[in-house]
Protein backbone atom coordinates (compact mmCIF):
# COMPACT_ATOMS: atom_id res chain seq x y z
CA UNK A 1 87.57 158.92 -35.28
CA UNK A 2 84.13 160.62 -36.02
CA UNK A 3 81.12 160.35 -33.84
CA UNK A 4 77.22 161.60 -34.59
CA UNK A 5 75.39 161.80 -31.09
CA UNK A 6 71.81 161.93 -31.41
CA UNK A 7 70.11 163.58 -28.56
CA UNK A 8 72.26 166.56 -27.69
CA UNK A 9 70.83 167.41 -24.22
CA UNK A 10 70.80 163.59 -22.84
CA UNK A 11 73.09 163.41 -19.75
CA UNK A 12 74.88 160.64 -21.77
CA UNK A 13 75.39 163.01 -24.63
CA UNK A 14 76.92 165.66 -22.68
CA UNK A 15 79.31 163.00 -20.95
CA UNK A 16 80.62 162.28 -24.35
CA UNK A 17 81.14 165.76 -25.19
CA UNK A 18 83.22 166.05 -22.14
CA UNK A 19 85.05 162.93 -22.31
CA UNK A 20 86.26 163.95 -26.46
CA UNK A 21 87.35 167.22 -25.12
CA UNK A 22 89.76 165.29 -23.03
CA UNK A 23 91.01 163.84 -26.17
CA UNK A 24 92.45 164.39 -29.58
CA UNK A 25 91.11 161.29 -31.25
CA UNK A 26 88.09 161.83 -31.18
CA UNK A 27 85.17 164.40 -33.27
CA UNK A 28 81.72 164.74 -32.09
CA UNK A 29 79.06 165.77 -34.39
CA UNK A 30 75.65 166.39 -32.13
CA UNK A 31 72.50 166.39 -33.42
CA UNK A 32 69.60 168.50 -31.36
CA UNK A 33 66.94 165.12 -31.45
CA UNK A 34 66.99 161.59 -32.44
CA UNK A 35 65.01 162.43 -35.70
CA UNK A 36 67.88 162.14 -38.47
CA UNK A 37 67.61 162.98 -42.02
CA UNK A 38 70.12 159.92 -44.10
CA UNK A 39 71.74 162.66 -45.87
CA UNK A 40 73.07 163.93 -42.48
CA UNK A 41 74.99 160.61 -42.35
CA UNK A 42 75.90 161.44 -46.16
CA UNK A 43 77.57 164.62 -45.11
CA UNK A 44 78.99 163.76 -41.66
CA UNK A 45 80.80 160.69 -42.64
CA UNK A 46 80.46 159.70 -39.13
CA UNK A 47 82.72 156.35 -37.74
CA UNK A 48 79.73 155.34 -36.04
CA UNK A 49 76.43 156.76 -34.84
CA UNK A 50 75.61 156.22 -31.18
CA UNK A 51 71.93 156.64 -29.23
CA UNK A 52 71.58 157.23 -25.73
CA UNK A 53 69.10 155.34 -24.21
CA UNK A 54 65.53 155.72 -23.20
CA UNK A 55 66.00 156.16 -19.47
CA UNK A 56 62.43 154.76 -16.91
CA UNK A 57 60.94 153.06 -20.09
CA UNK A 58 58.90 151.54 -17.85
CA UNK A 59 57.23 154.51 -16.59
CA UNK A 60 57.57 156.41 -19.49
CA UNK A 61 54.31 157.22 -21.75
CA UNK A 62 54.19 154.75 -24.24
CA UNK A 63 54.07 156.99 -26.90
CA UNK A 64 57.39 158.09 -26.37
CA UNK A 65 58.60 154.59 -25.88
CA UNK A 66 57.08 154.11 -29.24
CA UNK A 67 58.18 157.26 -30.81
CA UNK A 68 61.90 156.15 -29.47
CA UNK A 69 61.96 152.86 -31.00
CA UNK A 70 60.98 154.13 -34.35
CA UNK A 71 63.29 156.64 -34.01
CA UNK A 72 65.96 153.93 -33.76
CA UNK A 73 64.60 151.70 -36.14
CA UNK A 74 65.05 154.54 -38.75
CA UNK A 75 68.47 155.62 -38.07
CA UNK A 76 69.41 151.86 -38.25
CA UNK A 77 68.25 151.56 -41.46
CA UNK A 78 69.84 154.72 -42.38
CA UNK A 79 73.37 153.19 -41.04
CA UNK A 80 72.36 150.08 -43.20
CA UNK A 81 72.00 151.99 -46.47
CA UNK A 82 75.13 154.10 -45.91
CA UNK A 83 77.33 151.12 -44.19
CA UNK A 84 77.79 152.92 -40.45
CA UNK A 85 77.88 150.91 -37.52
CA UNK A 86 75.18 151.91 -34.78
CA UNK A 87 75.31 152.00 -31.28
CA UNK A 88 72.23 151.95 -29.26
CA UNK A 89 72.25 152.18 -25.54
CA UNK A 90 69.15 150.40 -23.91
CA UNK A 91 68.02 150.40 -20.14
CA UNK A 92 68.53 147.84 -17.77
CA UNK A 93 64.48 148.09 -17.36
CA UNK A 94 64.09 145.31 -20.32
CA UNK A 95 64.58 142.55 -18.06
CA UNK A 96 61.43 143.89 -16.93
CA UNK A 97 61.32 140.90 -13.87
CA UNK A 98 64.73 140.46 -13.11
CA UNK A 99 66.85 137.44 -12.40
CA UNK A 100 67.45 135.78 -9.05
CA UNK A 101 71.26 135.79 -10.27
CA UNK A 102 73.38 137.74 -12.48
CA UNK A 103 72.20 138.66 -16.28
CA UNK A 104 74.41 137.22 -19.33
CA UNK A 105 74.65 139.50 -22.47
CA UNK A 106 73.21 136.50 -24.75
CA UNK A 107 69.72 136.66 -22.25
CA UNK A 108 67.35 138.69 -24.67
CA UNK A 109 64.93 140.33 -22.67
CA UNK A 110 61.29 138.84 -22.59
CA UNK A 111 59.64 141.66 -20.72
CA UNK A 112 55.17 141.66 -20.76
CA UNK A 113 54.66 145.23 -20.98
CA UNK A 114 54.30 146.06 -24.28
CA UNK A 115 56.45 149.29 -24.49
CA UNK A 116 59.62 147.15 -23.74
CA UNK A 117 58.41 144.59 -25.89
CA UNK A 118 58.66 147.13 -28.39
CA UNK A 119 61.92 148.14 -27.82
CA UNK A 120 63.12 144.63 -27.60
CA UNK A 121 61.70 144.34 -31.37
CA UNK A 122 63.70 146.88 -32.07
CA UNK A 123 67.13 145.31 -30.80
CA UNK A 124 65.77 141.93 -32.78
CA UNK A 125 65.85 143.99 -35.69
CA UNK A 126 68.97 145.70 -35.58
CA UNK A 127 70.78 142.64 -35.02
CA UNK A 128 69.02 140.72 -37.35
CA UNK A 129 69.23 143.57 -40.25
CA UNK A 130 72.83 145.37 -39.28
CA UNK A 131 75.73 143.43 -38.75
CA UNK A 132 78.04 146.33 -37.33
CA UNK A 133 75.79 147.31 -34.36
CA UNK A 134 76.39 147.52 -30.74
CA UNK A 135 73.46 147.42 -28.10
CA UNK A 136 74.49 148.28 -24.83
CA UNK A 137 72.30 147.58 -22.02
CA UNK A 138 73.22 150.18 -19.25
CA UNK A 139 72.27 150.37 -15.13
CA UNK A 140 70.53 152.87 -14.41
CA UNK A 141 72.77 156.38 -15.62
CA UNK A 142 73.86 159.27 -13.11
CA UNK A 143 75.24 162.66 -14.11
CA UNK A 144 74.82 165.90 -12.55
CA UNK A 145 73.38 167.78 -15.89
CA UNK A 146 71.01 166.50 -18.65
CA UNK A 147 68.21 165.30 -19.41
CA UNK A 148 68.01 161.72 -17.41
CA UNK A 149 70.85 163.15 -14.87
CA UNK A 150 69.19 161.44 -12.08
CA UNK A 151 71.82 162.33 -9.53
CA UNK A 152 71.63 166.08 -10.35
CA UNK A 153 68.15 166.18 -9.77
CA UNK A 154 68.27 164.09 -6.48
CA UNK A 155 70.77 167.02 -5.32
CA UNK A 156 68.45 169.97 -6.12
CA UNK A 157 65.28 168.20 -4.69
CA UNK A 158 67.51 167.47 -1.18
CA UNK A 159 68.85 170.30 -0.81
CA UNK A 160 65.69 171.88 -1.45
CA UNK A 161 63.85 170.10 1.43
CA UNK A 162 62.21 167.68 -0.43
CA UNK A 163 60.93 164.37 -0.32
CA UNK A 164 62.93 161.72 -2.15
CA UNK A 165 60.68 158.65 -2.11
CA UNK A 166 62.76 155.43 -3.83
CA UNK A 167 62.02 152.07 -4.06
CA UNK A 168 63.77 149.37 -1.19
CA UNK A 169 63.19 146.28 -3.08
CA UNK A 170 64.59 146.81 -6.63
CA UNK A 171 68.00 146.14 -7.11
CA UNK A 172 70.35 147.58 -9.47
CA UNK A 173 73.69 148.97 -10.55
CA UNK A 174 74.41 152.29 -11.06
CA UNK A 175 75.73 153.56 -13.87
CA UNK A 176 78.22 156.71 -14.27
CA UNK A 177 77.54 158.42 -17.56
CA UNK A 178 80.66 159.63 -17.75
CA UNK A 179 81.80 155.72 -17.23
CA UNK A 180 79.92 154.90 -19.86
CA UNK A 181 80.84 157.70 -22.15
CA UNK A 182 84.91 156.34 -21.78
CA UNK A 183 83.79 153.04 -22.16
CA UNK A 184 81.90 153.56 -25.51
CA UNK A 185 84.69 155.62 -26.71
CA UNK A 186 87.37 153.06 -26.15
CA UNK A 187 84.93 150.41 -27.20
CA UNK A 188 84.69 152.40 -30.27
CA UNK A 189 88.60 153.02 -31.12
CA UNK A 190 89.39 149.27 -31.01
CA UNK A 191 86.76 148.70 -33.50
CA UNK A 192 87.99 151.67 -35.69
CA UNK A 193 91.34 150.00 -35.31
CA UNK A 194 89.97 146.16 -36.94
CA UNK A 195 88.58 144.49 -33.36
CA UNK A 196 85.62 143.47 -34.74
CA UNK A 197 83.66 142.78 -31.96
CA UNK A 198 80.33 143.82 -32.79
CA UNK A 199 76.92 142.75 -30.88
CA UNK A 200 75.40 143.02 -27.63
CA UNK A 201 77.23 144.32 -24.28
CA UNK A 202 76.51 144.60 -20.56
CA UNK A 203 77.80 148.11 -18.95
CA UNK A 204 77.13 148.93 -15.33
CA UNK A 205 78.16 150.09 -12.25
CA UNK A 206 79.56 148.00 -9.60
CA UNK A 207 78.25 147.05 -6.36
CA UNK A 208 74.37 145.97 -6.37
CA UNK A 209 72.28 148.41 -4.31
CA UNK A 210 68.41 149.30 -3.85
CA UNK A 211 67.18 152.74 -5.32
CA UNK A 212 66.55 153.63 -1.88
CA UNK A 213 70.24 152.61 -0.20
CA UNK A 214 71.31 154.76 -3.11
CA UNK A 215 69.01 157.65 -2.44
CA UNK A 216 69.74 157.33 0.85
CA UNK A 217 73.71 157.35 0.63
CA UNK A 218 73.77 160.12 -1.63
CA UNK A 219 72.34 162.18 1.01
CA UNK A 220 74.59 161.03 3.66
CA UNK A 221 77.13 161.91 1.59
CA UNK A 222 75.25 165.30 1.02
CA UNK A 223 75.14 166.56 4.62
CA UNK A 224 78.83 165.17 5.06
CA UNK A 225 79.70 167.67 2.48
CA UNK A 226 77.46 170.80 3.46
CA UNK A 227 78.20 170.20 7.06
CA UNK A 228 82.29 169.93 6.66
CA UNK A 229 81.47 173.26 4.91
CA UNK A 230 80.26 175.09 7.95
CA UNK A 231 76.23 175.04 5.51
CA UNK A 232 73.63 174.42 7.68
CA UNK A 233 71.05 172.86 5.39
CA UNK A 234 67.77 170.85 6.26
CA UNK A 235 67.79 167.87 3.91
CA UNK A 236 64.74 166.61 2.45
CA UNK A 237 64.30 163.30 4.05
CA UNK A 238 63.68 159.51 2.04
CA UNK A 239 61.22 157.62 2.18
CA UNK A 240 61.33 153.47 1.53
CA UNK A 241 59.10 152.67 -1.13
CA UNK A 242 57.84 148.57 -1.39
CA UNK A 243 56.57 147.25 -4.58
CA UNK A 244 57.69 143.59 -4.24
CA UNK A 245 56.62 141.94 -1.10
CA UNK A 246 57.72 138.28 -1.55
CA UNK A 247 61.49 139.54 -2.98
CA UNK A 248 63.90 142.00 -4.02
CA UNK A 249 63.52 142.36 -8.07
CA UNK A 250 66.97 142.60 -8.82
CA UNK A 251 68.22 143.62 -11.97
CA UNK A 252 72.29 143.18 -12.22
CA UNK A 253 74.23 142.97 -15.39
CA UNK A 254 77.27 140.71 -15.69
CA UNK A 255 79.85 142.84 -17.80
CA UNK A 256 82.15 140.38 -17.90
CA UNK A 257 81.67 140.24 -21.86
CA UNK A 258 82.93 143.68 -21.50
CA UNK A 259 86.09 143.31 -20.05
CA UNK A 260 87.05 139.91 -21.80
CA UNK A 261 86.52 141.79 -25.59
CA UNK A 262 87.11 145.48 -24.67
CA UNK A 263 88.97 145.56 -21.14
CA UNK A 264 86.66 147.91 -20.16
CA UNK A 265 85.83 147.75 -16.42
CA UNK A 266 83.53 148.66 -14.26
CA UNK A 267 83.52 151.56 -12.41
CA UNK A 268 82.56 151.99 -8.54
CA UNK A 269 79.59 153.79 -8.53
CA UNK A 270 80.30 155.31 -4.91
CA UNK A 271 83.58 156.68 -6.16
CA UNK A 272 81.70 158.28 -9.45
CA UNK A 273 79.39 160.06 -6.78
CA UNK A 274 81.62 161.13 -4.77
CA UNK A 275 83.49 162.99 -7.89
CA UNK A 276 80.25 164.27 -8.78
CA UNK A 277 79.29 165.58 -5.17
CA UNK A 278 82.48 167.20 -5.04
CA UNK A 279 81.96 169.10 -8.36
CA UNK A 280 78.64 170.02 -7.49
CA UNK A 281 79.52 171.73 -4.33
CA UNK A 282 82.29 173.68 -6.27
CA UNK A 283 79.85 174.55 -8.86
CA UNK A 284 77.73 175.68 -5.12
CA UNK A 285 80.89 177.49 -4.48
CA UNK A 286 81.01 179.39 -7.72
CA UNK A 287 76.59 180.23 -7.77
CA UNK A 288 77.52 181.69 -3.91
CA UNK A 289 80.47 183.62 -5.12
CA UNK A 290 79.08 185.20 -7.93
CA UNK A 291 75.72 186.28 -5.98
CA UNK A 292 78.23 187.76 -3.54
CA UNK A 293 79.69 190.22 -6.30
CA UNK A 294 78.63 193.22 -6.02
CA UNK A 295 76.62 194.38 -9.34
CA UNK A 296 78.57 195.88 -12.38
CA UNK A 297 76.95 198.95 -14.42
């Protein structure tokens, strides 16, 4: 199976890359931007063509929420003309005001700020204009590298002494990209192999938590780590953020579409940062050990 990545330095780009390697099924073809010229589809023959998402849409500058959704909206057409199915991965962020419960795949998003209102017009007209599409709405993605890596960044800015402020009433799920990246693979192979299953999935992390519960274990963990490694480092501390007085705004996905189509489950997020804790002290390891070398001529 051939894949065309779009977006070659997004965390969830790189977690693909990694996850192929692992594999001898799979080709990846990866593309610098999200601009794409429809001959490049004529001359990779991809299997499918997949987007990572537009991570903080609702923060982001609306131009590049607009520049993103055209983006998308071209390649889609593209994948019309030329018969390949697209996936597009979309943030959790949509549901722009949450849900007291869970959120069903077949709840279309119905957000006020116009950005996301955008996008959602964009996931109207994929579905409405490409039958072999997949949108996948993700939690919000952690990696240690790449653009959007989230958890990477957290790291540096801790360990630099920083100040970590995260919100305590917004409540979400967590989302490995490396999770994702196996998910969309396998996702993928059963459709190469005649599943067709095409149209709109939930893919997050398990376990509900606020950004700041989050923030806040990760440097728990953090100091565990550096501490049961004889480093004596002064964290940067967190601080609770409040933007919703009256309640939590929780945002959770139900993947159980997911699993019932694909068998793809969810992933612990606490177990995925642990993993990724571990591999960034190693990779601490490694920086230290080189710096102790003495120099070369």
């Amino acid at each position: 199976m051939k894949l065309l990545i779009l977006d070659a330095g997004h965390c969830l780009s790189l977690a693909l890359a990694r996850e192929s390697n692992r594999r001898s099924d799979v080709e990846l073809v990866i593309e610098p931007g999200l601009d794409l010229a429809p001959e490049r589809l004529d001359e990779v023959a991809p299997d499918a063509l997949i987007i990572p998402p537009l991570s903080h849409p609702i923060s982001a500058d609306p131009s590049a929420v607009t520049a993103h959704a055209e983006a998308v909206e071209a390649c889609m057409r593209a994948c019309r003309e030329r018969d390949v199915p697209l996936v597009w991965c979309v943030s959790d962020q949509l549901y722009e005001e949450g849900f007291e419960g869970v959120i069903d795949e077949h709840v279309v998003p119905q957000p006020r700020d116009e950005g996301l209102r955008r996008l959602v017009s964009t996931g109207e007209r994929i579905r409405a204009e490409l039958p072999r599409h997949l949108i996948v709405r993700v939690g919000p993605l952690f990696a240690l590298e790449g653009s959007h890596a989230w958890l990477g960044e957290l790291l540096d800015s801790l360990a630099n002494g920083e100040e970590v402020r995260a919100a305590s009433d917004v409540i979400f799920c967590p989302t490995s990209s490396d999770a994702v990246a196996m998910a969309l693979i396998g996702m993928l192979q059963q459709q190469h192999c005649g599943a067709d299953a095409w149209g709109s999935y939930h893919l997050a992390g398990t376990e509900p938590v606020s950004a700041y519960t989050f923030v806040s274990m990760v440097r728990t963990q953090l100091a565990t780590r550096l501490e049961g490694r004889g480093e004596s480092v002064e964290l940067g501390s967190v601080k609770a953020l409040s933007h919703h007085h009256d309640q939590p705004l929780r945002r959770v996905l139900n993947c159980r579409r997911v699993l019932e189509v694909f068998g793809v489950h969810q992933k612990p997020w606490r177990l995925e940062v642990g993993r990724m804790l571990d591999l960034w002290c190693l990779a601490r390891d490694e920086d230290a050990g080189t710096e102790e070398e003495p120099g070369k001529a």
